[in-house]
């Protein structure tokens, strides 16, 4: 018995001496599984950012934003440094001011070239690389907002590798950072200020030669604060219409599931100016410009005393004056043709063919004594009218513009065109339409005479019809009080 016990005990001891380490080893594995921390996952690799220099090239944006790029590349923003009228104006201005005009033009027309020290006066733009010309993607989307003066391209840039826009929770594409910016929000006044910083311009004599932002802020269209007529829209709301719901970027397939379809805005910035030389998608640009001008003006009222006198009252739905921008250079007028009972022309005013190059300014009384023309005028120190912006010191009060309804007041914003038929004859029918030229032939002809502009550019300048104003009055019609009773011609264009 004692021997068995001893052996049994020895056996158990031997078993224990073998089993205990195994048991402890097994428990150790369990402890490691339950108590020891798991290895931390590897952090995602840092995105490989393009350099600032690479991001400043619009073609860098093309692969991910092909639709935005196509539209921008056919816009006046892309054309800004190639526009022959701008080039001619700048060349002449630099010469006539002995170079004192300096960066005045180029700071808006090629802002990145100016800021990067590639030009100081714009006279060498033809020699600069593609990415330095025009108002580029980087200049707008790297901007953090308008500077304190809000004129003459006073725009603050971050000069970093982040691109800014209105999208919240945008997917980081890696090539650049993405930040949401109120200055890019179409429902924020900060976005209007960002645009207005290049579209409000004061020359070196202090003359406010472009004041689109000021006009907008004074209108009921302004969203800066609610006036008597309520709030309005932003610059982007009118000039960057939503064109589709789609992905705003084309990223690698692995990233596409993270994207959401968004409202995509047009980047053609249609307004009134168009390319006058060979340029991508010129026809598309022209069509969008004609569509943008639909709401530029409309005929509000037609009255007659039945003795050959007519008054045509005109308003605008635009958020700024018409014309705006370089409104001294622009020409907007009413074409008015009266017919007798046999449909022969009894009287006409403002009848100027699309390509007609008049001998003298179309608003010269020698040309048309009753012409109803809307344009701004500038004066020099002597009170004489001048056409070149560097000569202006003030605006001439004789200028006439179609002004939008004023914010915080009911100031009369309706303008009248009045006509008297020869011999006070009463016409049987009157046809009317508003016409516009982005730059007057007289202004361009002056640049041709000074040797700064090729004559072919004058011939390329279009004459637009504001199709919402194509109207007909007939004898027996009552005074026309609203658009519902005005005979509007069908629009000959289909807008995108």
Tab-separated table of C-alpha atoms in Angstrom:
chain	number	residue	atom	x	y	z
A	1	UNK	CA	0.000	0.000	0.000
A	2	UNK	CA	2.668	2.403	0.956
A	3	UNK	CA	4.612	1.571	-2.147
A	4	UNK	CA	1.530	2.083	-4.362
A	5	UNK	CA	0.775	5.371	-2.721
A	6	UNK	CA	4.288	6.457	-3.072
A	7	UNK	CA	4.297	5.538	-6.701
A	8	UNK	CA	0.895	7.008	-7.199
A	9	UNK	CA	2.001	10.176	-5.522
A	10	UNK	CA	5.134	10.148	-7.534
A	11	UNK	CA	3.067	9.572	-10.605
A	12	UNK	CA	0.801	12.426	-9.756
A	13	UNK	CA	3.808	14.522	-9.080
A	14	UNK	CA	5.288	13.516	-12.324
A	15	UNK	CA	1.959	14.253	-14.026
A	16	UNK	CA	1.800	17.554	-12.285
A	17	UNK	CA	5.315	18.407	-13.209
A	18	UNK	CA	4.392	17.920	-16.867
A	19	UNK	CA	0.786	19.138	-16.898
A	20	UNK	CA	1.183	22.309	-14.855
A	21	UNK	CA	3.438	24.071	-17.316
A	22	UNK	CA	1.077	23.040	-20.155
A	23	UNK	CA	-1.928	24.247	-18.241
A	24	UNK	CA	-0.265	27.484	-17.382
A	25	UNK	CA	0.795	27.832	-20.989
A	26	UNK	CA	-2.779	27.329	-22.177
A	27	UNK	CA	-4.091	29.813	-19.637
A	28	UNK	CA	-1.428	32.202	-20.793
A	29	UNK	CA	-2.742	32.025	-24.347
A	30	UNK	CA	-6.236	32.767	-23.133
A	31	UNK	CA	-4.972	35.650	-21.055
A	32	UNK	CA	-3.168	37.069	-24.053
A	33	UNK	CA	-6.350	36.857	-26.113
A	34	UNK	CA	-8.483	38.531	-23.494
A	35	UNK	CA	-6.270	40.983	-21.701
A	36	UNK	CA	-3.419	42.096	-23.907
A	37	UNK	CA	-4.296	45.011	-26.311
A	38	UNK	CA	-4.605	44.262	-29.993
A	39	UNK	CA	-2.030	45.800	-32.277
A	40	UNK	CA	-3.228	49.276	-33.320
A	41	UNK	CA	-4.388	49.466	-36.953
A	42	UNK	CA	-2.048	51.226	-39.250
A	43	UNK	CA	-3.075	54.819	-39.904
A	44	UNK	CA	-4.156	55.571	-43.457
A	45	UNK	CA	-1.366	56.962	-45.530
A	46	UNK	CA	-1.136	60.733	-45.687
A	47	UNK	CA	-2.749	62.007	-48.896
A	48	UNK	CA	-0.296	62.968	-51.561
A	49	UNK	CA	-1.067	66.621	-52.197
A	50	UNK	CA	-0.254	68.362	-55.433
A	51	UNK	CA	2.001	71.349	-55.018
A	52	UNK	CA	0.596	74.859	-55.011
A	53	UNK	CA	2.210	75.430	-58.385
A	54	UNK	CA	0.444	72.353	-59.789
A	55	UNK	CA	-2.903	73.370	-58.306
A	56	UNK	CA	-2.630	76.763	-59.957
A	57	UNK	CA	-2.864	75.108	-63.374
A	58	UNK	CA	-6.543	74.714	-64.397
A	59	UNK	CA	-5.670	71.588	-66.388
A	60	UNK	CA	-4.875	69.931	-63.054
A	61	UNK	CA	-8.591	70.259	-62.285
A	62	UNK	CA	-9.767	68.851	-65.599
A	63	UNK	CA	-9.422	65.119	-64.885
A	64	UNK	CA	-11.606	65.189	-61.752
A	65	UNK	CA	-13.919	68.033	-62.816
A	66	UNK	CA	-14.285	67.657	-66.603
A	67	UNK	CA	-17.650	69.438	-66.869
A	68	UNK	CA	-16.593	72.335	-64.687
A	69	UNK	CA	-13.404	72.658	-66.695
A	70	UNK	CA	-15.175	72.573	-70.058
A	71	UNK	CA	-17.539	75.347	-68.976
A	72	UNK	CA	-14.836	77.466	-67.359
A	73	UNK	CA	-12.535	77.075	-70.362
A	74	UNK	CA	-15.234	78.654	-72.560
A	75	UNK	CA	-16.052	81.442	-70.098
A	76	UNK	CA	-15.022	85.072	-70.042
A	77	UNK	CA	-13.053	84.272	-66.872
A	78	UNK	CA	-10.802	82.012	-68.923
A	79	UNK	CA	-10.786	84.542	-71.781
A	80	UNK	CA	-10.053	87.544	-69.571
A	81	UNK	CA	-6.356	87.846	-70.477
A	82	UNK	CA	-6.931	87.040	-74.168
A	83	UNK	CA	-9.809	89.448	-74.804
A	84	UNK	CA	-8.541	91.729	-77.604
A	85	UNK	CA	-10.553	94.713	-76.349
A	86	UNK	CA	-8.955	94.376	-72.908
A	87	UNK	CA	-5.494	93.968	-74.459
A	88	UNK	CA	-6.022	97.050	-76.642
A	89	UNK	CA	-7.359	99.137	-73.745
A	90	UNK	CA	-4.472	98.145	-71.496
A	91	UNK	CA	-1.872	98.769	-74.188
A	92	UNK	CA	-3.244	102.217	-74.980
A	93	UNK	CA	-3.726	103.102	-71.330
A	94	UNK	CA	-0.167	102.178	-70.423
A	95	UNK	CA	1.112	104.290	-73.297
A	96	UNK	CA	-1.058	107.330	-72.637
A	97	UNK	CA	-0.317	107.328	-68.898
A	98	UNK	CA	3.402	106.713	-69.404
A	99	UNK	CA	3.106	103.419	-67.563
A	100	UNK	CA	1.417	104.922	-64.528
A	101	UNK	CA	-1.575	102.641	-64.984
A	102	UNK	CA	0.640	99.730	-63.909
A	103	UNK	CA	-1.256	96.717	-62.594
A	104	UNK	CA	-4.671	98.391	-62.787
A	105	UNK	CA	-6.082	96.084	-65.501
A	106	UNK	CA	-4.066	92.935	-64.985
A	107	UNK	CA	-4.879	92.545	-61.289
A	108	UNK	CA	-8.381	91.466	-62.359
A	109	UNK	CA	-7.751	90.012	-65.828
A	110	UNK	CA	-4.778	87.818	-64.834
A	111	UNK	CA	-4.683	87.902	-61.033
A	112	UNK	CA	-2.411	84.894	-60.507
A	113	UNK	CA	0.128	86.194	-63.038
A	114	UNK	CA	0.204	89.487	-61.174
A	115	UNK	CA	0.380	87.922	-57.712
A	116	UNK	CA	3.116	85.531	-58.766
A	117	UNK	CA	5.199	88.377	-60.146
A	118	UNK	CA	4.949	87.242	-63.764
A	119	UNK	CA	3.627	90.600	-64.946
A	120	UNK	CA	3.364	94.084	-63.565
A	121	UNK	CA	1.404	95.765	-66.346
A	122	UNK	CA	-0.081	93.051	-68.565
A	123	UNK	CA	1.961	94.010	-71.607
A	124	UNK	CA	3.687	90.611	-71.660
A	125	UNK	CA	0.626	88.386	-71.256
A	126	UNK	CA	1.103	86.816	-74.681
A	127	UNK	CA	4.392	85.341	-73.469
A	128	UNK	CA	3.031	83.862	-70.242
A	129	UNK	CA	2.076	80.195	-69.750
A	130	UNK	CA	-1.521	79.036	-69.925
A	131	UNK	CA	-1.936	78.670	-66.168
A	132	UNK	CA	-1.031	82.319	-65.564
A	133	UNK	CA	-3.773	83.764	-67.754
A	134	UNK	CA	-7.335	84.672	-66.931
A	135	UNK	CA	-9.303	84.232	-63.736
A	136	UNK	CA	-8.367	80.677	-62.825
A	137	UNK	CA	-9.838	77.905	-60.703
A	138	UNK	CA	-7.209	78.460	-58.019
A	139	UNK	CA	-7.833	82.193	-57.742
A	140	UNK	CA	-11.533	81.675	-57.018
A	141	UNK	CA	-11.391	78.448	-55.014
A	142	UNK	CA	-8.350	79.275	-52.913
A	143	UNK	CA	-9.871	82.635	-51.970
A	144	UNK	CA	-10.946	83.050	-48.359
A	145	UNK	CA	-13.048	86.128	-49.060
A	146	UNK	CA	-13.057	89.751	-50.093
A	147	UNK	CA	-10.607	92.214	-48.635
A	148	UNK	CA	-11.680	95.377	-46.783
A	149	UNK	CA	-11.853	97.704	-49.804
A	150	UNK	CA	-14.145	95.386	-51.832
A	151	UNK	CA	-12.859	96.899	-55.105
A	152	UNK	CA	-10.064	96.354	-57.643
A	153	UNK	CA	-9.502	92.630	-57.050
A	154	UNK	CA	-9.131	92.987	-53.281
A	155	UNK	CA	-9.393	89.243	-52.669
A	156	UNK	CA	-7.611	87.346	-49.910
A	157	UNK	CA	-5.964	84.059	-50.905
A	158	UNK	CA	-4.864	81.383	-48.465
A	159	UNK	CA	-1.989	80.361	-50.764
A	160	UNK	CA	-2.279	76.797	-49.521
A	161	UNK	CA	-3.196	73.374	-50.917
A	162	UNK	CA	-6.857	73.564	-49.965
A	163	UNK	CA	-9.626	74.329	-52.428
A	164	UNK	CA	-12.727	75.990	-51.056
A	165	UNK	CA	-16.343	75.619	-52.043
A	166	UNK	CA	-19.895	75.456	-50.756
A	167	UNK	CA	-20.146	71.703	-50.150
A	168	UNK	CA	-20.374	70.420	-46.599
A	169	UNK	CA	-18.690	67.090	-45.814
A	170	UNK	CA	-16.915	66.984	-49.140
A	171	UNK	CA	-14.753	63.913	-49.734
A	172	UNK	CA	-11.039	64.654	-49.591
A	173	UNK	CA	-9.728	63.695	-53.037
A	174	UNK	CA	-6.147	63.535	-51.838
A	175	UNK	CA	-4.718	65.789	-54.506
A	176	UNK	CA	-5.868	68.835	-52.536
A	177	UNK	CA	-7.642	69.553	-49.299
A	178	UNK	CA	-11.286	70.599	-49.272
A	179	UNK	CA	-12.813	73.265	-47.062
A	180	UNK	CA	-16.318	74.657	-46.882
A	181	UNK	CA	-16.347	78.423	-47.275
A	182	UNK	CA	-19.122	80.917	-46.685
A	183	UNK	CA	-17.513	83.096	-49.344
A	184	UNK	CA	-18.550	80.401	-51.826
A	185	UNK	CA	-22.111	79.971	-50.563
A	186	UNK	CA	-24.779	81.281	-52.896
A	187	UNK	CA	-26.962	82.213	-49.921
A	188	UNK	CA	-24.325	84.360	-48.258
A	189	UNK	CA	-23.514	88.013	-48.887
A	190	UNK	CA	-19.852	87.052	-48.510
A	191	UNK	CA	-20.042	85.258	-51.843
A	192	UNK	CA	-21.387	88.390	-53.527
A	193	UNK	CA	-18.547	90.398	-52.017
A	194	UNK	CA	-16.040	87.889	-53.386
A	195	UNK	CA	-17.429	88.391	-56.905
A	196	UNK	CA	-17.907	92.101	-56.461
A	197	UNK	CA	-14.288	92.690	-55.537
A	198	UNK	CA	-13.407	92.346	-59.226
A	199	UNK	CA	-16.656	93.804	-60.538
A	200	UNK	CA	-16.443	97.074	-58.640
A	201	UNK	CA	-13.560	99.126	-60.000
A	202	UNK	CA	-12.179	102.561	-59.205
A	203	UNK	CA	-9.559	104.074	-61.462
A	204	UNK	CA	-6.472	105.850	-60.228
A	205	UNK	CA	-8.339	109.151	-60.182
A	206	UNK	CA	-10.964	107.710	-57.860
A	207	UNK	CA	-13.722	107.476	-60.462
A	208	UNK	CA	-16.045	104.527	-59.814
A	209	UNK	CA	-15.932	103.233	-63.392
A	210	UNK	CA	-17.548	99.875	-62.595
A	211	UNK	CA	-20.020	99.550	-59.750
A	212	UNK	CA	-21.963	96.344	-60.235
A	213	UNK	CA	-21.538	95.362	-56.584
A	214	UNK	CA	-22.758	98.763	-55.405
A	215	UNK	CA	-25.754	98.571	-57.731
A	216	UNK	CA	-26.569	95.101	-56.425
A	217	UNK	CA	-26.299	96.140	-52.791
A	218	UNK	CA	-28.731	98.985	-53.405
A	219	UNK	CA	-31.333	96.757	-55.089
A	220	UNK	CA	-34.031	94.451	-53.760
A	221	UNK	CA	-31.986	91.570	-55.165
A	222	UNK	CA	-29.406	92.014	-52.419
A	223	UNK	CA	-29.349	89.371	-49.709
A	224	UNK	CA	-27.300	91.593	-47.432
A	225	UNK	CA	-30.371	92.559	-45.453
A	226	UNK	CA	-34.091	92.361	-45.942
A	227	UNK	CA	-35.643	95.537	-47.299
A	228	UNK	CA	-39.224	96.537	-47.932
A	229	UNK	CA	-39.464	94.088	-50.798
A	230	UNK	CA	-37.695	91.211	-49.046
A	231	UNK	CA	-34.379	89.540	-49.690
A	232	UNK	CA	-33.017	88.493	-53.055
A	233	UNK	CA	-30.389	86.321	-54.639
A	234	UNK	CA	-26.619	86.318	-54.900
A	235	UNK	CA	-24.372	86.881	-57.908
A	236	UNK	CA	-23.912	83.108	-58.151
A	237	UNK	CA	-27.657	82.549	-58.038
A	238	UNK	CA	-28.040	84.402	-61.348
A	239	UNK	CA	-24.722	83.835	-63.096
A	240	UNK	CA	-24.012	80.254	-61.945
A	241	UNK	CA	-27.348	78.544	-62.471
A	242	UNK	CA	-27.856	74.944	-61.344
A	243	UNK	CA	-27.509	72.877	-64.502
A	244	UNK	CA	-27.836	69.314	-63.199
A	245	UNK	CA	-27.683	66.996	-60.220
A	246	UNK	CA	-24.533	64.956	-60.544
A	247	UNK	CA	-21.246	64.045	-58.924
A	248	UNK	CA	-19.179	67.201	-58.725
A	249	UNK	CA	-15.968	65.210	-59.049
A	250	UNK	CA	-14.801	62.048	-60.800
A	251	UNK	CA	-12.572	60.223	-58.315
A	252	UNK	CA	-10.965	56.757	-58.410
A	253	UNK	CA	-13.543	53.921	-58.278
A	254	UNK	CA	-12.668	53.141	-54.658
A	255	UNK	CA	-13.760	56.626	-53.618
A	256	UNK	CA	-16.897	56.960	-55.747
A	257	UNK	CA	-19.219	55.113	-53.279
A	258	UNK	CA	-18.463	57.831	-50.720
A	259	UNK	CA	-19.679	60.595	-53.033
A	260	UNK	CA	-23.172	62.036	-53.163
A	261	UNK	CA	-24.848	63.575	-56.141
A	262	UNK	CA	-25.054	67.324	-55.675
A	263	UNK	CA	-26.483	70.345	-57.425
A	264	UNK	CA	-23.871	71.306	-59.967
A	265	UNK	CA	-23.612	74.936	-61.024
A	266	UNK	CA	-22.601	76.274	-64.416
A	267	UNK	CA	-19.098	77.704	-64.593
A	268	UNK	CA	-19.625	79.746	-67.781
A	269	UNK	CA	-20.639	82.828	-65.735
A	270	UNK	CA	-22.880	84.027	-68.566
A	271	UNK	CA	-23.516	87.776	-68.562
A	272	UNK	CA	-23.077	90.000	-71.648
A	273	UNK	CA	-19.497	89.734	-72.961
A	274	UNK	CA	-18.464	86.980	-75.362
A	275	UNK	CA	-15.251	85.824	-77.035
A	276	UNK	CA	-14.413	87.806	-80.160
A	277	UNK	CA	-11.655	85.524	-81.461
A	278	UNK	CA	-11.240	81.772	-81.766
A	279	UNK	CA	-12.054	80.205	-78.426
A	280	UNK	CA	-13.449	76.866	-77.182
A	281	UNK	CA	-17.227	76.408	-77.332
A	282	UNK	CA	-17.959	79.915	-78.609
A	283	UNK	CA	-21.478	79.009	-79.748
A	284	UNK	CA	-22.367	77.550	-76.347
A	285	UNK	CA	-21.019	80.679	-74.696
A	286	UNK	CA	-23.064	82.915	-76.985
A	287	UNK	CA	-26.260	80.923	-76.360
A	288	UNK	CA	-25.887	81.118	-72.596
A	289	UNK	CA	-25.242	84.850	-72.894
A	290	UNK	CA	-28.452	85.336	-74.871
A	291	UNK	CA	-30.306	83.312	-72.248
A	292	UNK	CA	-28.798	85.386	-69.442
A	293	UNK	CA	-30.050	88.534	-71.168
A	294	UNK	CA	-33.664	87.310	-71.260
A	295	UNK	CA	-34.375	88.983	-67.929
A	296	UNK	CA	-32.157	91.975	-68.602
A	297	UNK	CA	-35.166	94.139	-69.356
A	298	UNK	CA	-38.858	93.915	-70.139
A	299	UNK	CA	-41.517	96.277	-71.445
A	300	UNK	CA	-43.820	97.145	-68.585
A	301	UNK	CA	-46.253	99.573	-70.194
A	302	UNK	CA	-47.087	100.987	-73.615
A	303	UNK	CA	-49.229	104.126	-73.763
A	304	UNK	CA	-50.360	106.364	-76.621
A	305	UNK	CA	-52.346	109.578	-76.867
A	306	UNK	CA	-53.868	108.293	-80.137
A	307	UNK	CA	-52.294	111.287	-81.880
A	308	UNK	CA	-49.024	109.715	-82.893
A	309	UNK	CA	-47.213	109.897	-79.534
A	310	UNK	CA	-46.045	106.751	-77.744
A	311	UNK	CA	-44.396	106.073	-74.397
A	312	UNK	CA	-42.782	102.708	-73.743
A	313	UNK	CA	-41.972	102.017	-70.084
A	314	UNK	CA	-39.121	99.622	-69.360
A	315	UNK	CA	-38.021	97.752	-66.228
A	316	UNK	CA	-35.334	95.203	-65.391
A	317	UNK	CA	-35.391	91.975	-63.406
A	318	UNK	CA	-31.621	92.049	-63.033
A	319	UNK	CA	-30.036	92.632	-59.633
A	320	UNK	CA	-28.044	95.571	-60.969
A	321	UNK	CA	-28.318	98.339	-63.535
A	322	UNK	CA	-28.692	97.600	-67.211
A	323	UNK	CA	-26.220	97.874	-68.693
A	324	UNK	CA	-23.746	97.239	-65.904
A	325	UNK	CA	-20.023	96.665	-65.571
A	326	UNK	CA	-18.201	98.942	-68.006
A	327	UNK	CA	-21.543	100.609	-68.655
A	328	UNK	CA	-19.912	103.522	-70.468
A	329	UNK	CA	-18.684	101.109	-73.123
A	330	UNK	CA	-21.944	99.192	-73.475
A	331	UNK	CA	-24.896	100.128	-75.672
A	332	UNK	CA	-28.499	99.162	-74.864
A	333	UNK	CA	-31.348	100.653	-76.870
A	334	UNK	CA	-34.963	100.199	-77.925
A	335	UNK	CA	-35.740	99.412	-81.546
A	336	UNK	CA	-39.117	100.946	-82.402
A	337	UNK	CA	-40.747	100.501	-85.837
A	338	UNK	CA	-44.214	101.912	-86.651
A	339	UNK	CA	-46.201	100.693	-89.652
A	340	UNK	CA	-49.212	102.144	-91.430
A	341	UNK	CA	-52.317	100.200	-92.452
A	342	UNK	CA	-50.532	98.930	-95.565
A	343	UNK	CA	-47.656	97.608	-93.441
A	344	UNK	CA	-45.237	100.212	-94.736
A	345	UNK	CA	-42.775	101.791	-92.339
A	346	UNK	CA	-44.192	105.026	-91.025
A	347	UNK	CA	-41.422	105.757	-88.512
A	348	UNK	CA	-38.458	103.946	-87.037
A	349	UNK	CA	-35.839	104.489	-84.378
A	350	UNK	CA	-32.988	102.304	-83.157
A	351	UNK	CA	-32.928	100.159	-86.297
A	352	UNK	CA	-29.300	99.074	-86.502
A	353	UNK	CA	-28.292	95.871	-88.246
A	354	UNK	CA	-26.404	93.189	-86.357
A	355	UNK	CA	-23.192	93.876	-88.239
A	356	UNK	CA	-23.831	97.501	-89.125
A	357	UNK	CA	-20.797	99.711	-88.558
A	358	UNK	CA	-22.207	103.203	-88.326
A	359	UNK	CA	-20.292	106.292	-89.398
A	360	UNK	CA	-20.842	107.998	-86.053
A	361	UNK	CA	-22.009	106.884	-82.600
A	362	UNK	CA	-25.468	105.373	-82.712
A	363	UNK	CA	-26.634	107.785	-80.012
A	364	UNK	CA	-25.497	110.817	-82.024
A	365	UNK	CA	-28.616	112.928	-82.876
A	366	UNK	CA	-27.428	113.007	-86.505
A	367	UNK	CA	-28.023	109.289	-86.642
A	368	UNK	CA	-31.343	109.069	-84.841
A	369	UNK	CA	-32.936	112.098	-83.186
A	370	UNK	CA	-35.384	110.050	-81.095
A	371	UNK	CA	-33.123	107.133	-80.220
A	372	UNK	CA	-33.761	105.760	-76.712
A	373	UNK	CA	-30.314	104.654	-75.562
A	374	UNK	CA	-29.231	103.336	-72.166
A	375	UNK	CA	-25.551	103.750	-71.300
A	376	UNK	CA	-23.309	105.446	-68.798
A	377	UNK	CA	-21.050	108.419	-69.521
A	378	UNK	CA	-17.773	109.632	-68.041
A	379	UNK	CA	-16.284	113.093	-67.798
A	380	UNK	CA	-12.735	114.380	-67.440
A	381	UNK	CA	-11.530	117.296	-65.316
A	382	UNK	CA	-12.903	119.756	-67.871
A	383	UNK	CA	-16.369	118.218	-67.884
A	384	UNK	CA	-15.929	116.756	-71.360
A	385	UNK	CA	-17.141	113.275	-72.201
A	386	UNK	CA	-14.340	110.719	-72.407
A	387	UNK	CA	-14.378	107.081	-73.512
A	388	UNK	CA	-11.138	105.825	-71.959
A	389	UNK	CA	-11.423	104.867	-68.300
A	390	UNK	CA	-8.060	106.329	-67.256
A	391	UNK	CA	-9.312	109.787	-68.288
A	392	UNK	CA	-12.482	109.689	-66.186
A	393	UNK	CA	-12.833	111.657	-62.968
A	394	UNK	CA	-16.605	111.460	-62.584
A	395	UNK	CA	-19.800	110.113	-64.076
A	396	UNK	CA	-21.855	112.315	-66.365
A	397	UNK	CA	-25.375	112.780	-65.016
A	398	UNK	CA	-26.659	112.727	-68.604
A	399	UNK	CA	-26.089	108.996	-68.720
A	400	UNK	CA	-29.210	106.840	-68.673
A	401	UNK	CA	-29.493	103.342	-67.224
A	402	UNK	CA	-32.314	100.928	-66.441
A	403	UNK	CA	-32.123	100.758	-62.656
A	404	UNK	CA	-33.601	97.903	-60.581
A	405	UNK	CA	-36.082	98.506	-57.796
A	406	UNK	CA	-34.174	100.091	-54.925
A	407	UNK	CA	-33.806	98.360	-51.585
A	408	UNK	CA	-35.518	100.033	-48.604
A	409	UNK	CA	-37.479	102.430	-50.820
A	410	UNK	CA	-39.947	102.617	-53.640
A	411	UNK	CA	-37.891	104.980	-55.770
A	412	UNK	CA	-39.269	105.016	-59.300
A	413	UNK	CA	-37.248	102.499	-61.267
A	414	UNK	CA	-39.283	102.575	-64.488
A	415	UNK	CA	-37.645	104.387	-67.416
A	416	UNK	CA	-39.530	105.707	-70.411
A	417	UNK	CA	-38.793	105.878	-74.114
A	418	UNK	CA	-40.958	108.457	-75.894
A	419	UNK	CA	-41.642	108.809	-79.619
A	420	UNK	CA	-43.652	111.151	-81.821
A	421	UNK	CA	-44.757	110.050	-85.273
A	422	UNK	CA	-44.223	112.438	-88.230
A	423	UNK	CA	-47.326	114.525	-88.826
A	424	UNK	CA	-48.842	112.943	-85.698
A	425	UNK	CA	-49.995	110.004	-87.778
A	426	UNK	CA	-51.379	107.103	-85.797
A	427	UNK	CA	-49.726	103.800	-86.797
A	428	UNK	CA	-51.655	100.604	-87.286
A	429	UNK	CA	-48.928	98.487	-85.741
A	430	UNK	CA	-45.703	98.982	-83.782
A	431	UNK	CA	-42.941	96.382	-83.332
A	432	UNK	CA	-40.408	96.792	-80.504
A	433	UNK	CA	-37.401	95.028	-79.064
A	434	UNK	CA	-34.412	95.880	-76.872
A	435	UNK	CA	-30.966	95.499	-78.419
A	436	UNK	CA	-27.514	95.408	-76.805
A	437	UNK	CA	-23.869	95.543	-77.792
A	438	UNK	CA	-21.293	94.587	-75.166
A	439	UNK	CA	-18.979	97.350	-76.433
A	440	UNK	CA	-19.998	100.230	-78.686
A	441	UNK	CA	-18.579	100.401	-82.183
A	442	UNK	CA	-17.484	103.992	-81.538
A	443	UNK	CA	-15.346	102.861	-78.584
A	444	UNK	CA	-13.764	100.040	-80.576
A	445	UNK	CA	-13.230	102.270	-83.611
A	446	UNK	CA	-11.236	104.648	-81.427
A	447	UNK	CA	-8.984	101.740	-80.452
A	448	UNK	CA	-8.591	100.808	-84.119
A	449	UNK	CA	-7.646	104.389	-84.995
A	450	UNK	CA	-4.996	104.433	-82.259
A	451	UNK	CA	-3.481	101.258	-83.721
A	452	UNK	CA	-4.261	99.111	-80.682
A	453	UNK	CA	-7.113	96.943	-82.028
A	454	UNK	CA	-7.452	94.851	-85.164
A	455	UNK	CA	-10.477	95.960	-87.272
A	456	UNK	CA	-11.662	92.342	-87.511
A	457	UNK	CA	-12.550	92.467	-83.821
A	458	UNK	CA	-15.048	95.270	-84.470
A	459	UNK	CA	-16.787	93.120	-87.060
A	460	UNK	CA	-16.951	90.205	-84.594
A	461	UNK	CA	-18.791	92.211	-81.912
A	462	UNK	CA	-22.342	90.792	-81.702
A	463	UNK	CA	-25.584	92.694	-81.345
A	464	UNK	CA	-27.903	90.827	-78.986
A	465	UNK	CA	-31.670	90.889	-78.824
A	466	UNK	CA	-33.261	90.776	-75.385
A	467	UNK	CA	-35.965	88.335	-76.394
A	468	UNK	CA	-38.281	89.055	-73.476
A	469	UNK	CA	-38.777	92.518	-74.973
A	470	UNK	CA	-39.822	91.457	-78.483
A	471	UNK	CA	-43.253	93.075	-78.429
A	472	UNK	CA	-46.044	94.186	-80.757
A	473	UNK	CA	-48.732	96.839	-80.323
A	474	UNK	CA	-51.729	97.217	-82.624
A	475	UNK	CA	-54.243	100.014	-83.086
A	476	UNK	CA	-57.180	99.490	-80.784
A	477	UNK	CA	-55.127	97.870	-78.040
A	478	UNK	CA	-55.720	99.273	-74.584
A	479	UNK	CA	-52.773	100.635	-72.669
A	480	UNK	CA	-50.720	97.559	-71.884
A	481	UNK	CA	-50.354	97.189	-68.128
A	482	UNK	CA	-48.622	93.870	-67.697
A	483	UNK	CA	-46.747	91.130	-69.494
A	484	UNK	CA	-49.857	88.980	-69.829
A	485	UNK	CA	-51.438	91.363	-72.318
A	486	UNK	CA	-48.271	92.276	-74.225
A	487	UNK	CA	-47.862	90.370	-77.470
A	488	UNK	CA	-44.506	88.717	-76.973
A	489	UNK	CA	-42.901	86.971	-79.902
A	490	UNK	CA	-41.881	83.337	-79.377
A	491	UNK	CA	-38.325	83.031	-78.169
A	492	UNK	CA	-36.156	81.882	-81.097
A	493	UNK	CA	-33.712	80.247	-78.712
A	494	UNK	CA	-33.869	77.212	-76.456
A	495	UNK	CA	-31.987	77.827	-73.222
A	496	UNK	CA	-30.093	75.056	-71.469
